PDB file of C-alpha atoms and ligand atoms in Angstrom:
ATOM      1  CA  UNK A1117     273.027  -1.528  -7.612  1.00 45.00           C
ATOM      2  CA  UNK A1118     271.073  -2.957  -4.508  1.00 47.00           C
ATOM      3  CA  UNK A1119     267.728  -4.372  -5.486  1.00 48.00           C
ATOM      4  CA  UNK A1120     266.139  -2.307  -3.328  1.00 53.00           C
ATOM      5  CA  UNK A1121     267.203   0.012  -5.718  1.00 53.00           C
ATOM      6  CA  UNK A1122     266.784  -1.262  -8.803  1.00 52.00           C
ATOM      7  CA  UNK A1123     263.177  -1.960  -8.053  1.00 54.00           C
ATOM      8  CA  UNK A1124     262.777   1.965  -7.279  1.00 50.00           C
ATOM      9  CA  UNK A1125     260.899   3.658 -10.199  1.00 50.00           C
ATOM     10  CA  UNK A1126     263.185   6.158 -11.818  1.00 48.00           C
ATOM     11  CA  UNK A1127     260.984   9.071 -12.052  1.00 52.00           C
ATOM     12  CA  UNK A1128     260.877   9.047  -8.063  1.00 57.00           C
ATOM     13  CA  UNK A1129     264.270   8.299  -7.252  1.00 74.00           C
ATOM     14  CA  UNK A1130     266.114  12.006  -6.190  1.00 88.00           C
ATOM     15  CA  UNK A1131     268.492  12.353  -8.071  1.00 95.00           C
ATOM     16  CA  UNK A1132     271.907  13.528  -6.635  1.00 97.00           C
ATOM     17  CA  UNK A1133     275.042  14.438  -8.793  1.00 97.00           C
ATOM     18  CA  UNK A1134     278.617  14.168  -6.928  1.00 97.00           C
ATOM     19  CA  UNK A1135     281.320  15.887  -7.999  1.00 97.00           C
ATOM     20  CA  UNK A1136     284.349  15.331  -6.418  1.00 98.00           C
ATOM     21  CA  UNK A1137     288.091  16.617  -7.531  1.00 97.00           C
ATOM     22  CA  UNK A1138     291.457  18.549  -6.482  1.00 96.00           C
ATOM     23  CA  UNK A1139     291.516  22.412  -5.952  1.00 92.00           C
ATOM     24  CA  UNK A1140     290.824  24.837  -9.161  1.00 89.00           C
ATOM     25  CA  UNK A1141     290.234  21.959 -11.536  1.00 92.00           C
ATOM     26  CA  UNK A1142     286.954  23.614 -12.258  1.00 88.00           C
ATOM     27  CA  UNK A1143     284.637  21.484 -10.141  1.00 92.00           C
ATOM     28  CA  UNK A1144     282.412  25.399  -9.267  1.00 91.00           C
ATOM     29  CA  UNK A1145     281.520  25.882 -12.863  1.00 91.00           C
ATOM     30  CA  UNK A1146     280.791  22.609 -13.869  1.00 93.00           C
ATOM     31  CA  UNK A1147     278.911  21.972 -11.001  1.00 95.00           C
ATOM     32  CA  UNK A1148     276.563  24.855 -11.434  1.00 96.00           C
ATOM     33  CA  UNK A1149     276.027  24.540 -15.165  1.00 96.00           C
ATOM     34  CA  UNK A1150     274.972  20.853 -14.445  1.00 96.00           C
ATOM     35  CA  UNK A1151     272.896  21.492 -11.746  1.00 97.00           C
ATOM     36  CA  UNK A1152     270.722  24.315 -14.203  1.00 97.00           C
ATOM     37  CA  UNK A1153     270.447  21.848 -16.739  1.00 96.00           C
ATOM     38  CA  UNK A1154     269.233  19.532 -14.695  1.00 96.00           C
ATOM     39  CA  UNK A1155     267.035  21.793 -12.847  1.00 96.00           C
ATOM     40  CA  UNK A1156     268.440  20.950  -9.118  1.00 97.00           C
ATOM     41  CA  UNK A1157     270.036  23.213  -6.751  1.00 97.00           C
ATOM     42  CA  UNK A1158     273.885  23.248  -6.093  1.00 97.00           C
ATOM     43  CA  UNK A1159     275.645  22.863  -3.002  1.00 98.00           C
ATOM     44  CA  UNK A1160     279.285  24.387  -2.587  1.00 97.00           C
ATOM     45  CA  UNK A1161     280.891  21.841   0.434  1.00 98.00           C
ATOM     46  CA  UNK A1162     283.985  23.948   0.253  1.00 98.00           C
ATOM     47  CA  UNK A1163     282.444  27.500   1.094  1.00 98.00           C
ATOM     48  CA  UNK A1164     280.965  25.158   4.470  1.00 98.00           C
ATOM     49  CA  UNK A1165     284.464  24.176   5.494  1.00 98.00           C
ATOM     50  CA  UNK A1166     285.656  27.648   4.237  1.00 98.00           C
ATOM     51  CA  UNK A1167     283.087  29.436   6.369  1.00 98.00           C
ATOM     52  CA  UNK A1168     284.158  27.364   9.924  1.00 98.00           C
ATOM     53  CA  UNK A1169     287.609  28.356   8.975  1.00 98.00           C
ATOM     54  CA  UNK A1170     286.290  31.888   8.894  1.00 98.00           C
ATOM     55  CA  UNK A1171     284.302  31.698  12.159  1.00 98.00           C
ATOM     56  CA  UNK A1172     287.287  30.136  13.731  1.00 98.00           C
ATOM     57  CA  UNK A1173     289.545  32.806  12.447  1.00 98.00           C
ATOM     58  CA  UNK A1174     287.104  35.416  13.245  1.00 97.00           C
ATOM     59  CA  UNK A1175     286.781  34.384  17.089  1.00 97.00           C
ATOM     60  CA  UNK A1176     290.505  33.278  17.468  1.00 98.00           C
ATOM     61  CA  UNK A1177     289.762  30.294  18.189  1.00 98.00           C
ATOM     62  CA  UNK A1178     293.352  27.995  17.711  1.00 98.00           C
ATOM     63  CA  UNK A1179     292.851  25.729  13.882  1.00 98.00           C
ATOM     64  CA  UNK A1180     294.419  23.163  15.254  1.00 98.00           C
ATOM     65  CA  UNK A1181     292.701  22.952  18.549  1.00 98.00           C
ATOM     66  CA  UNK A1182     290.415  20.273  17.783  1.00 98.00           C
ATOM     67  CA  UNK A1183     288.087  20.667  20.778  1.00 98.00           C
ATOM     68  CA  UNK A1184     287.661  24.049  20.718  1.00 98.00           C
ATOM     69  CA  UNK A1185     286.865  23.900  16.640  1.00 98.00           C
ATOM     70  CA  UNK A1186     284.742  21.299  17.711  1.00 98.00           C
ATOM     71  CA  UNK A1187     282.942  23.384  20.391  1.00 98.00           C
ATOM     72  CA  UNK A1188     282.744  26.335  17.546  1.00 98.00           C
ATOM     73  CA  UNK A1189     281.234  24.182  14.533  1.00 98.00           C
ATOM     74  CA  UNK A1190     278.615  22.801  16.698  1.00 97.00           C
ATOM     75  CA  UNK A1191     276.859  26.189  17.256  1.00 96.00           C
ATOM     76  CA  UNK A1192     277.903  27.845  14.215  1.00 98.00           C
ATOM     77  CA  UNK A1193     274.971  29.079  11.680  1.00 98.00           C
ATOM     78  CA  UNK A1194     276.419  29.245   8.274  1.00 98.00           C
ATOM     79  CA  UNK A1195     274.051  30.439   5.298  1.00 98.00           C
ATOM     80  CA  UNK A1196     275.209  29.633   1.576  1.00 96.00           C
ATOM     81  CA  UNK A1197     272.790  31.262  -0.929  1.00 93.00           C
ATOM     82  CA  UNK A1198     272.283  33.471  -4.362  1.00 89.00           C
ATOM     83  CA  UNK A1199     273.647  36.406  -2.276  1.00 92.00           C
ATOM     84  CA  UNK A1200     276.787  34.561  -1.110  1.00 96.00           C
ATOM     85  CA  UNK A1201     278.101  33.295   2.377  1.00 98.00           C
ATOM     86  CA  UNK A1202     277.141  34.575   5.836  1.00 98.00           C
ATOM     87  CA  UNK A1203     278.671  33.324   9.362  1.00 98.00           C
ATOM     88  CA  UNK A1204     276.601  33.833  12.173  1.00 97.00           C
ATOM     89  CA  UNK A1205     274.883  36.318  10.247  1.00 97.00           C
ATOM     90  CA  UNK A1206     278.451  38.436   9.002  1.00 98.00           C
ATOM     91  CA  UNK A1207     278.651  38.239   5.565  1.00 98.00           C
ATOM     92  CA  UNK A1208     281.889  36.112   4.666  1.00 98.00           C
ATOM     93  CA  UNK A1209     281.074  35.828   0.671  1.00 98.00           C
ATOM     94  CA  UNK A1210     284.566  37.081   0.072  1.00 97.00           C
ATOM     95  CA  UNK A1211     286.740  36.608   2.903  1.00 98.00           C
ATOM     96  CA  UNK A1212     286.502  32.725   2.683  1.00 98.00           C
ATOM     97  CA  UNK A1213     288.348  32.824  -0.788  1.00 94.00           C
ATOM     98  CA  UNK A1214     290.939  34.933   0.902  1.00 94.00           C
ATOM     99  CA  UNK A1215     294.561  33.628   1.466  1.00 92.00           C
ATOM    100  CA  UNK A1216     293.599  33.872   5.650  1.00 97.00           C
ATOM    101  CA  UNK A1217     291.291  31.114   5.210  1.00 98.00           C
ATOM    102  CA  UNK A1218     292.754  29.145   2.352  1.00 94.00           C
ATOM    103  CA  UNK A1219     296.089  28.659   4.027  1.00 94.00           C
ATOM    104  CA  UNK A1220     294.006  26.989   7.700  1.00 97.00           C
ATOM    105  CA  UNK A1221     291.248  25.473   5.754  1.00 97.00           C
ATOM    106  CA  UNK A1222     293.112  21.995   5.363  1.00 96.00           C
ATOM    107  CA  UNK A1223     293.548  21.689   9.185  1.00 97.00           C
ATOM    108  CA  UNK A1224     289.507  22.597  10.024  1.00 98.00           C
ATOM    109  CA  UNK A1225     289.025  19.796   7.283  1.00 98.00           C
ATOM    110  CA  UNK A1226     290.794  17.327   8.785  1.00 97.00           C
ATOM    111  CA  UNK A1227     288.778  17.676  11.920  1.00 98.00           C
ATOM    112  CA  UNK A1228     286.588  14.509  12.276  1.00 98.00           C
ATOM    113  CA  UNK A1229     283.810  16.938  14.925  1.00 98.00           C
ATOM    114  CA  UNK A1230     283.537  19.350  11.836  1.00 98.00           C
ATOM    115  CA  UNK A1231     283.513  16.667   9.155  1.00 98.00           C
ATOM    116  CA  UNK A1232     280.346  15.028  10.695  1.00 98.00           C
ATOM    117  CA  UNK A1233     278.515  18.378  11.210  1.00 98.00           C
ATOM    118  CA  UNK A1234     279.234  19.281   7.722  1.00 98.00           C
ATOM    119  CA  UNK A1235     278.243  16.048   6.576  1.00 98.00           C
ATOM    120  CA  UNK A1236     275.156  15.848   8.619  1.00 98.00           C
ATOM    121  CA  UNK A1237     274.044  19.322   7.531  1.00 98.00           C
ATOM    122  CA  UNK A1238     274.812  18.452   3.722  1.00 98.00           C
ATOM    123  CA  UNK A1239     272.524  15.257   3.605  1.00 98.00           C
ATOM    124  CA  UNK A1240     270.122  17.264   5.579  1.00 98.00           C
ATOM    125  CA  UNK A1241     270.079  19.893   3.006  1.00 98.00           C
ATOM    126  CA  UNK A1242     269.919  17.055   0.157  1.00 98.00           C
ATOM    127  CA  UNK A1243     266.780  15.817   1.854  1.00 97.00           C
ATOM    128  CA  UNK A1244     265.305  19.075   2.369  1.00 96.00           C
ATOM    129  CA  UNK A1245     265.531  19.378  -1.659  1.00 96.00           C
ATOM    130  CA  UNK A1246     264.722  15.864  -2.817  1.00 95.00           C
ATOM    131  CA  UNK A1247     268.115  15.965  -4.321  1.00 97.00           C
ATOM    132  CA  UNK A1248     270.645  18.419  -5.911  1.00 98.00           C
ATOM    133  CA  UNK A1249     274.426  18.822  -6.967  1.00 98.00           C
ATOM    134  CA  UNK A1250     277.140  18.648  -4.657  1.00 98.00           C
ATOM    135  CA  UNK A1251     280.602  19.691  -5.107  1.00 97.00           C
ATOM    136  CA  UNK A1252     283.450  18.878  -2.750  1.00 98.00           C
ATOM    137  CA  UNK A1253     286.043  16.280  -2.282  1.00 98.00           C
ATOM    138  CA  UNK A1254     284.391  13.171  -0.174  1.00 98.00           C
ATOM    139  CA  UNK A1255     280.941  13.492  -1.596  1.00 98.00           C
ATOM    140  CA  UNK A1256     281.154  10.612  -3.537  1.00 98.00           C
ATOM    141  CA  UNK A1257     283.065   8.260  -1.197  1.00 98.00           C
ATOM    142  CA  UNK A1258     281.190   9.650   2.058  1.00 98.00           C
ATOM    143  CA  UNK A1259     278.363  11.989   1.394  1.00 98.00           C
ATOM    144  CA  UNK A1260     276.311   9.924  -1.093  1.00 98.00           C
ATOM    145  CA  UNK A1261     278.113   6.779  -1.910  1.00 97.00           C
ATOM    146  CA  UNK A1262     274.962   6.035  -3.343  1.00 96.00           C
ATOM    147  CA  UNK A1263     274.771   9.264  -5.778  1.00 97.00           C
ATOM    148  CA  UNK A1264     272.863   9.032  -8.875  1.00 95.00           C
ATOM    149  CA  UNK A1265     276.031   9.845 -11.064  1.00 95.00           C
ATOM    150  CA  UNK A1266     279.821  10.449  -9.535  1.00 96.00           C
ATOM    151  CA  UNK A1267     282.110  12.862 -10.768  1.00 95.00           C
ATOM    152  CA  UNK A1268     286.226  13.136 -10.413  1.00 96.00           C
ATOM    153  CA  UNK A1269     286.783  16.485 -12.232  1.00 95.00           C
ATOM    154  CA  UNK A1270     290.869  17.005 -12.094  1.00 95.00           C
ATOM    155  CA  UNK A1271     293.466  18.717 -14.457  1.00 95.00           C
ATOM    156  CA  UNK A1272     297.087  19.173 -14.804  1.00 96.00           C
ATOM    157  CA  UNK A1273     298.272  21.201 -11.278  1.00 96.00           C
ATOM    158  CA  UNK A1274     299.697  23.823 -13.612  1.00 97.00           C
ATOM    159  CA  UNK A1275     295.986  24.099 -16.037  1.00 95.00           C
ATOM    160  CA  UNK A1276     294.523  24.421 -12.243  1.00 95.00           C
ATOM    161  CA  UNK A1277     297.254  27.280 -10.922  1.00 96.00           C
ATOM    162  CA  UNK A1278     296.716  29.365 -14.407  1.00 96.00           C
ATOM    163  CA  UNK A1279     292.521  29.010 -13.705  1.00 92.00           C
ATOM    164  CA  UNK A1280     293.251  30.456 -10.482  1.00 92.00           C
ATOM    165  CA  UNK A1281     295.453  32.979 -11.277  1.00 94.00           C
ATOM    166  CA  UNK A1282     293.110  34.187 -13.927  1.00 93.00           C
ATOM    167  CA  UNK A1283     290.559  34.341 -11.801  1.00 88.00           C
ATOM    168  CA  UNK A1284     292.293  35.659  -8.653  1.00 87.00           C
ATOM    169  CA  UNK A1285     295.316  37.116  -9.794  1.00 92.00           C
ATOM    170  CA  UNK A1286     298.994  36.181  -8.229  1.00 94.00           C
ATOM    171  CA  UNK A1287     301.606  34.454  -9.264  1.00 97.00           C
ATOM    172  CA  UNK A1288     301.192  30.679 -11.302  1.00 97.00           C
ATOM    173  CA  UNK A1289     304.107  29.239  -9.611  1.00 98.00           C
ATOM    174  CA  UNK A1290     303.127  29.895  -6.004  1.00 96.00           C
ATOM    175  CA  UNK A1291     299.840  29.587  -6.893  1.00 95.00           C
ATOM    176  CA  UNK A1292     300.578  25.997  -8.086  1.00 97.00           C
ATOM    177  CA  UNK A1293     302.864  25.025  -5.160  1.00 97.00           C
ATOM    178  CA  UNK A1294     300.155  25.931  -2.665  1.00 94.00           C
ATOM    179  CA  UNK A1295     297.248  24.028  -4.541  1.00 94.00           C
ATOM    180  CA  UNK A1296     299.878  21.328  -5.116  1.00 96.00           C
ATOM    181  CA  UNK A1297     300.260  21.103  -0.871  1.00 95.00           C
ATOM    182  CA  UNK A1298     296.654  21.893  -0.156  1.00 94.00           C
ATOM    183  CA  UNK A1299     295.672  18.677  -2.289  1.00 95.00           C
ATOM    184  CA  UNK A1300     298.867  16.719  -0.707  1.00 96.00           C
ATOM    185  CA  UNK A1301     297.224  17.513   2.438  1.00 95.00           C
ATOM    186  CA  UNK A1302     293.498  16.069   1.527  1.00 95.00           C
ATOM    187  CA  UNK A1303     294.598  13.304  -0.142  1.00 95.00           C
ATOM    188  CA  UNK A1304     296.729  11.973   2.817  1.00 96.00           C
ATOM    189  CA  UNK A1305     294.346  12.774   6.024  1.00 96.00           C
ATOM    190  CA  UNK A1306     292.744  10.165   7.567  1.00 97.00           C
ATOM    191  CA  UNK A1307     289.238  11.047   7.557  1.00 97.00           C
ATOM    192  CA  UNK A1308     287.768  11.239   3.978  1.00 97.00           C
ATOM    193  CA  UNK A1309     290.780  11.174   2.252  1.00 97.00           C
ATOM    194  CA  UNK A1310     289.853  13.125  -1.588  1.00 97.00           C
ATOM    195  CA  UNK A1311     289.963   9.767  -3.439  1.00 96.00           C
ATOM    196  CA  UNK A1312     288.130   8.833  -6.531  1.00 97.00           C
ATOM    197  CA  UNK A1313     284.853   7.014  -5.033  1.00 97.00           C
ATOM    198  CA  UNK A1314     284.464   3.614  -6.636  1.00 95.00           C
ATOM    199  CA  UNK A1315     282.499   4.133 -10.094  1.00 94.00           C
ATOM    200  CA  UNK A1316     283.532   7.379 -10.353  1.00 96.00           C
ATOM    201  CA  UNK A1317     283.700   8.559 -13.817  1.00 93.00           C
ATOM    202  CA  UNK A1318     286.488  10.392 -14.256  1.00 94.00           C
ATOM    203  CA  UNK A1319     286.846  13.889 -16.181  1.00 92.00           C
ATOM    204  CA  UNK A1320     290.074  15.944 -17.207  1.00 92.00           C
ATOM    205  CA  UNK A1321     289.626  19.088 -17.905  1.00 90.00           C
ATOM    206  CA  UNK A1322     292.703  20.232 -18.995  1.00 90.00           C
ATOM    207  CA  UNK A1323     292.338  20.117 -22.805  1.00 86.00           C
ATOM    208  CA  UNK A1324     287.937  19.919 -22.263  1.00 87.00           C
ATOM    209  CA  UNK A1325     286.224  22.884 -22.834  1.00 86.00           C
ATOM    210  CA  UNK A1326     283.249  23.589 -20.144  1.00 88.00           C
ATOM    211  CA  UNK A1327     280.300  23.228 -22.136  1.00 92.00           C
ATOM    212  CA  UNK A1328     281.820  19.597 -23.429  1.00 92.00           C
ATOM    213  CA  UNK A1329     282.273  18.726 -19.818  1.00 92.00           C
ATOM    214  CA  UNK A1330     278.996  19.864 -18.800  1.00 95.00           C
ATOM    215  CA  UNK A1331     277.118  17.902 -21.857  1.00 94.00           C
ATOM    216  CA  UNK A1332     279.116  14.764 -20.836  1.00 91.00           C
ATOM    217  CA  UNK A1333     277.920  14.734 -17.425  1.00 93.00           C
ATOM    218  CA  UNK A1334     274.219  15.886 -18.246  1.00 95.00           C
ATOM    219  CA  UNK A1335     274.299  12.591 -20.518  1.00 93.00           C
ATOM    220  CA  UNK A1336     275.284  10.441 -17.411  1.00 91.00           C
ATOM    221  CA  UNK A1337     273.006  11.647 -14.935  1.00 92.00           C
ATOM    222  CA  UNK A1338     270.270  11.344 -17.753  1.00 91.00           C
ATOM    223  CA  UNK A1339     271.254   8.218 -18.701  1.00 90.00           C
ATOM    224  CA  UNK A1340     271.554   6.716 -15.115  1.00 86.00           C
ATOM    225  CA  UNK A1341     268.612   8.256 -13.648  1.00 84.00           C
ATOM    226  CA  UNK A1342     266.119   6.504 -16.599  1.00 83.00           C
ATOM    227  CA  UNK A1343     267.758   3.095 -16.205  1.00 79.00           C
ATOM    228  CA  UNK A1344     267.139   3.691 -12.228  1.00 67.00           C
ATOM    229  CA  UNK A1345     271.154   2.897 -11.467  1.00 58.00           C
ATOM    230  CA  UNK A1346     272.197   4.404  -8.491  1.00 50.00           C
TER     231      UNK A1346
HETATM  232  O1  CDP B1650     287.777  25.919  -4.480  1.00 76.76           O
HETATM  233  P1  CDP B1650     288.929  25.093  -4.052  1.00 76.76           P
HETATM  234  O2  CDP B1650     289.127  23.984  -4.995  1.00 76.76           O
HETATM  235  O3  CDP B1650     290.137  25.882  -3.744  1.00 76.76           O
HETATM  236  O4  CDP B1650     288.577  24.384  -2.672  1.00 76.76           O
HETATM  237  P2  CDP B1650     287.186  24.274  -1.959  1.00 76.76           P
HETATM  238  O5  CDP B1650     286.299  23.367  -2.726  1.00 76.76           O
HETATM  239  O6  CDP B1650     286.692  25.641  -1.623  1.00 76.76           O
HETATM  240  O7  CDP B1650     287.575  23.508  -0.611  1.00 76.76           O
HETATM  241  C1  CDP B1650     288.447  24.089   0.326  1.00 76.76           C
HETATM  242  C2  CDP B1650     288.963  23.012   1.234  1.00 76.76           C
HETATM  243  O8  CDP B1650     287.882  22.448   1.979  1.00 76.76           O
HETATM  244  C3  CDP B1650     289.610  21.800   0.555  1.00 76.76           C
HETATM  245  O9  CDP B1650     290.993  22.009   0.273  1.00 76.76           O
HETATM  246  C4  CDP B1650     289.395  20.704   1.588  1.00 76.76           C
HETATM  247  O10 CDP B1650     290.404  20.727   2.575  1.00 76.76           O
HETATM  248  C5  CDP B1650     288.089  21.076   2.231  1.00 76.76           C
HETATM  249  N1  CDP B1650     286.942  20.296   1.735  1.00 76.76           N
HETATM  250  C6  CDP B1650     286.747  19.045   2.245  1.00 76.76           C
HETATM  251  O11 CDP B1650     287.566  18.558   3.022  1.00 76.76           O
HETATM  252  N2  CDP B1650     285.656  18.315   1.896  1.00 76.76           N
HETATM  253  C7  CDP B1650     284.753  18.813   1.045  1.00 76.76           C
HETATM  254  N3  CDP B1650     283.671  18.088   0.740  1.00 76.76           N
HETATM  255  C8  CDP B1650     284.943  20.086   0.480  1.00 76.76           C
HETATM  256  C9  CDP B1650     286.064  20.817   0.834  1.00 76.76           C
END
């Protein structure tokens, strides 16, 4: 785009995929398949804002006590690897998909101290790599405006409610109220809204299989990382 950027050879520009996109529209298994194709590592943002829900859950701290959250997320070690998700060293792997956590996660998102952490700690990680895939919902738009190739990955709320459910159990209805409120909710905060980031391309997946999804967006990365467009 810049010409600073154009002027970058390709083969040593990192690259970095974004995908953005609303709850269960598949963003997880797209996101790793790319990222093996591509040979990068893959970053789950939600588990991070899932795991300071945890820690704040865990040490009662008040969700919507934004100075105390604050306070929390700055000295919190969180650990996202092969083996799962660990919390000041307590393994959280599962309780950060539970309902607990997925009911106060939209409040500890909307908190601009934890935002900036997380960010921080995600371009750190990015850096630490020479690039990667990153899944979340302001990666595009905040993270790395600048990302090699950006992703919106959505579906039909009721597609995204019958993933879930498959994969979690419960019922679809609920299921797709709550998803249908916890995207209400980060579409309409203030800081990093989830919006499509400008040049986004974007992807339905509610009639795509996964390994058409996954070829698409292998092309575009490809594709953009030889020309050098950023
Ligand atoms: O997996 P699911 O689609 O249910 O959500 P997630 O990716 O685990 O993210 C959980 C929550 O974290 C979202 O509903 C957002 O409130 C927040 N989040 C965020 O604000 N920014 C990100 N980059 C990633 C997640």
């Amino acid at each position: 785009m810049s010409d600073h950027v154009s002027r970058v050879p390709a083969a040593t520009a990192p690259v970095v995929v974004a995908i953005d996109g609303p709850a269960g529209a598949g963003k997880s298994t797209v996101g790793r398949a790319v990222a093996r194709r591509l040979g990068l590592e893959y970053l789950d943002t939600g588990a991070m804002y899932r795991a300071v829900t945890y820690g704040a859950l865990r040490r009662g701290v008040p969700v919507h006590d934004d100075g105390a959250v604050a306070e929390l997320v700055a000295a919190l070690t969180i650990e996202i690897d092969h083996d799962g998700v660990r919390v000041d060293g307590v393994d959280a792997t599962t309780a950060i998909r539970g309902r607990e956590v997925t009911e106060s996660v939209s409040a500890i998102a909307a908190n601009s101290a934890v935002r900036a952490e997380l960010v921080a700690r995600q371009r750190a990680w990015v850096h630490e790599r020479g690039g990667g895939v990153l899944e979340g919902r302001d990666i595009g738009t905040v993270v790395f405006p600048d990302a090699t190739a950006k992703l919106f990955v959505t579906a039909t709320p009721r597609v995204r409610a019958e993933r879930r459910v498959a994969e979690m159990g419960g019922d679809v209805d609920e299921v797709e109220a709550a998803i249908v409120e916890r995207d209400r909710k980060d579409s309409t905060r203030a800081d990093s809204p989830l919006v499509e980031a400008d040049g986004a391309i974007v992807i339905d997946t509610s009639e795509m299989g996964i390994d058409e999804v996954v070829d698409r967006i292998v092309a575009d990365v490809q594709r953009r990382s030889s020309e050098g467009v950023a």
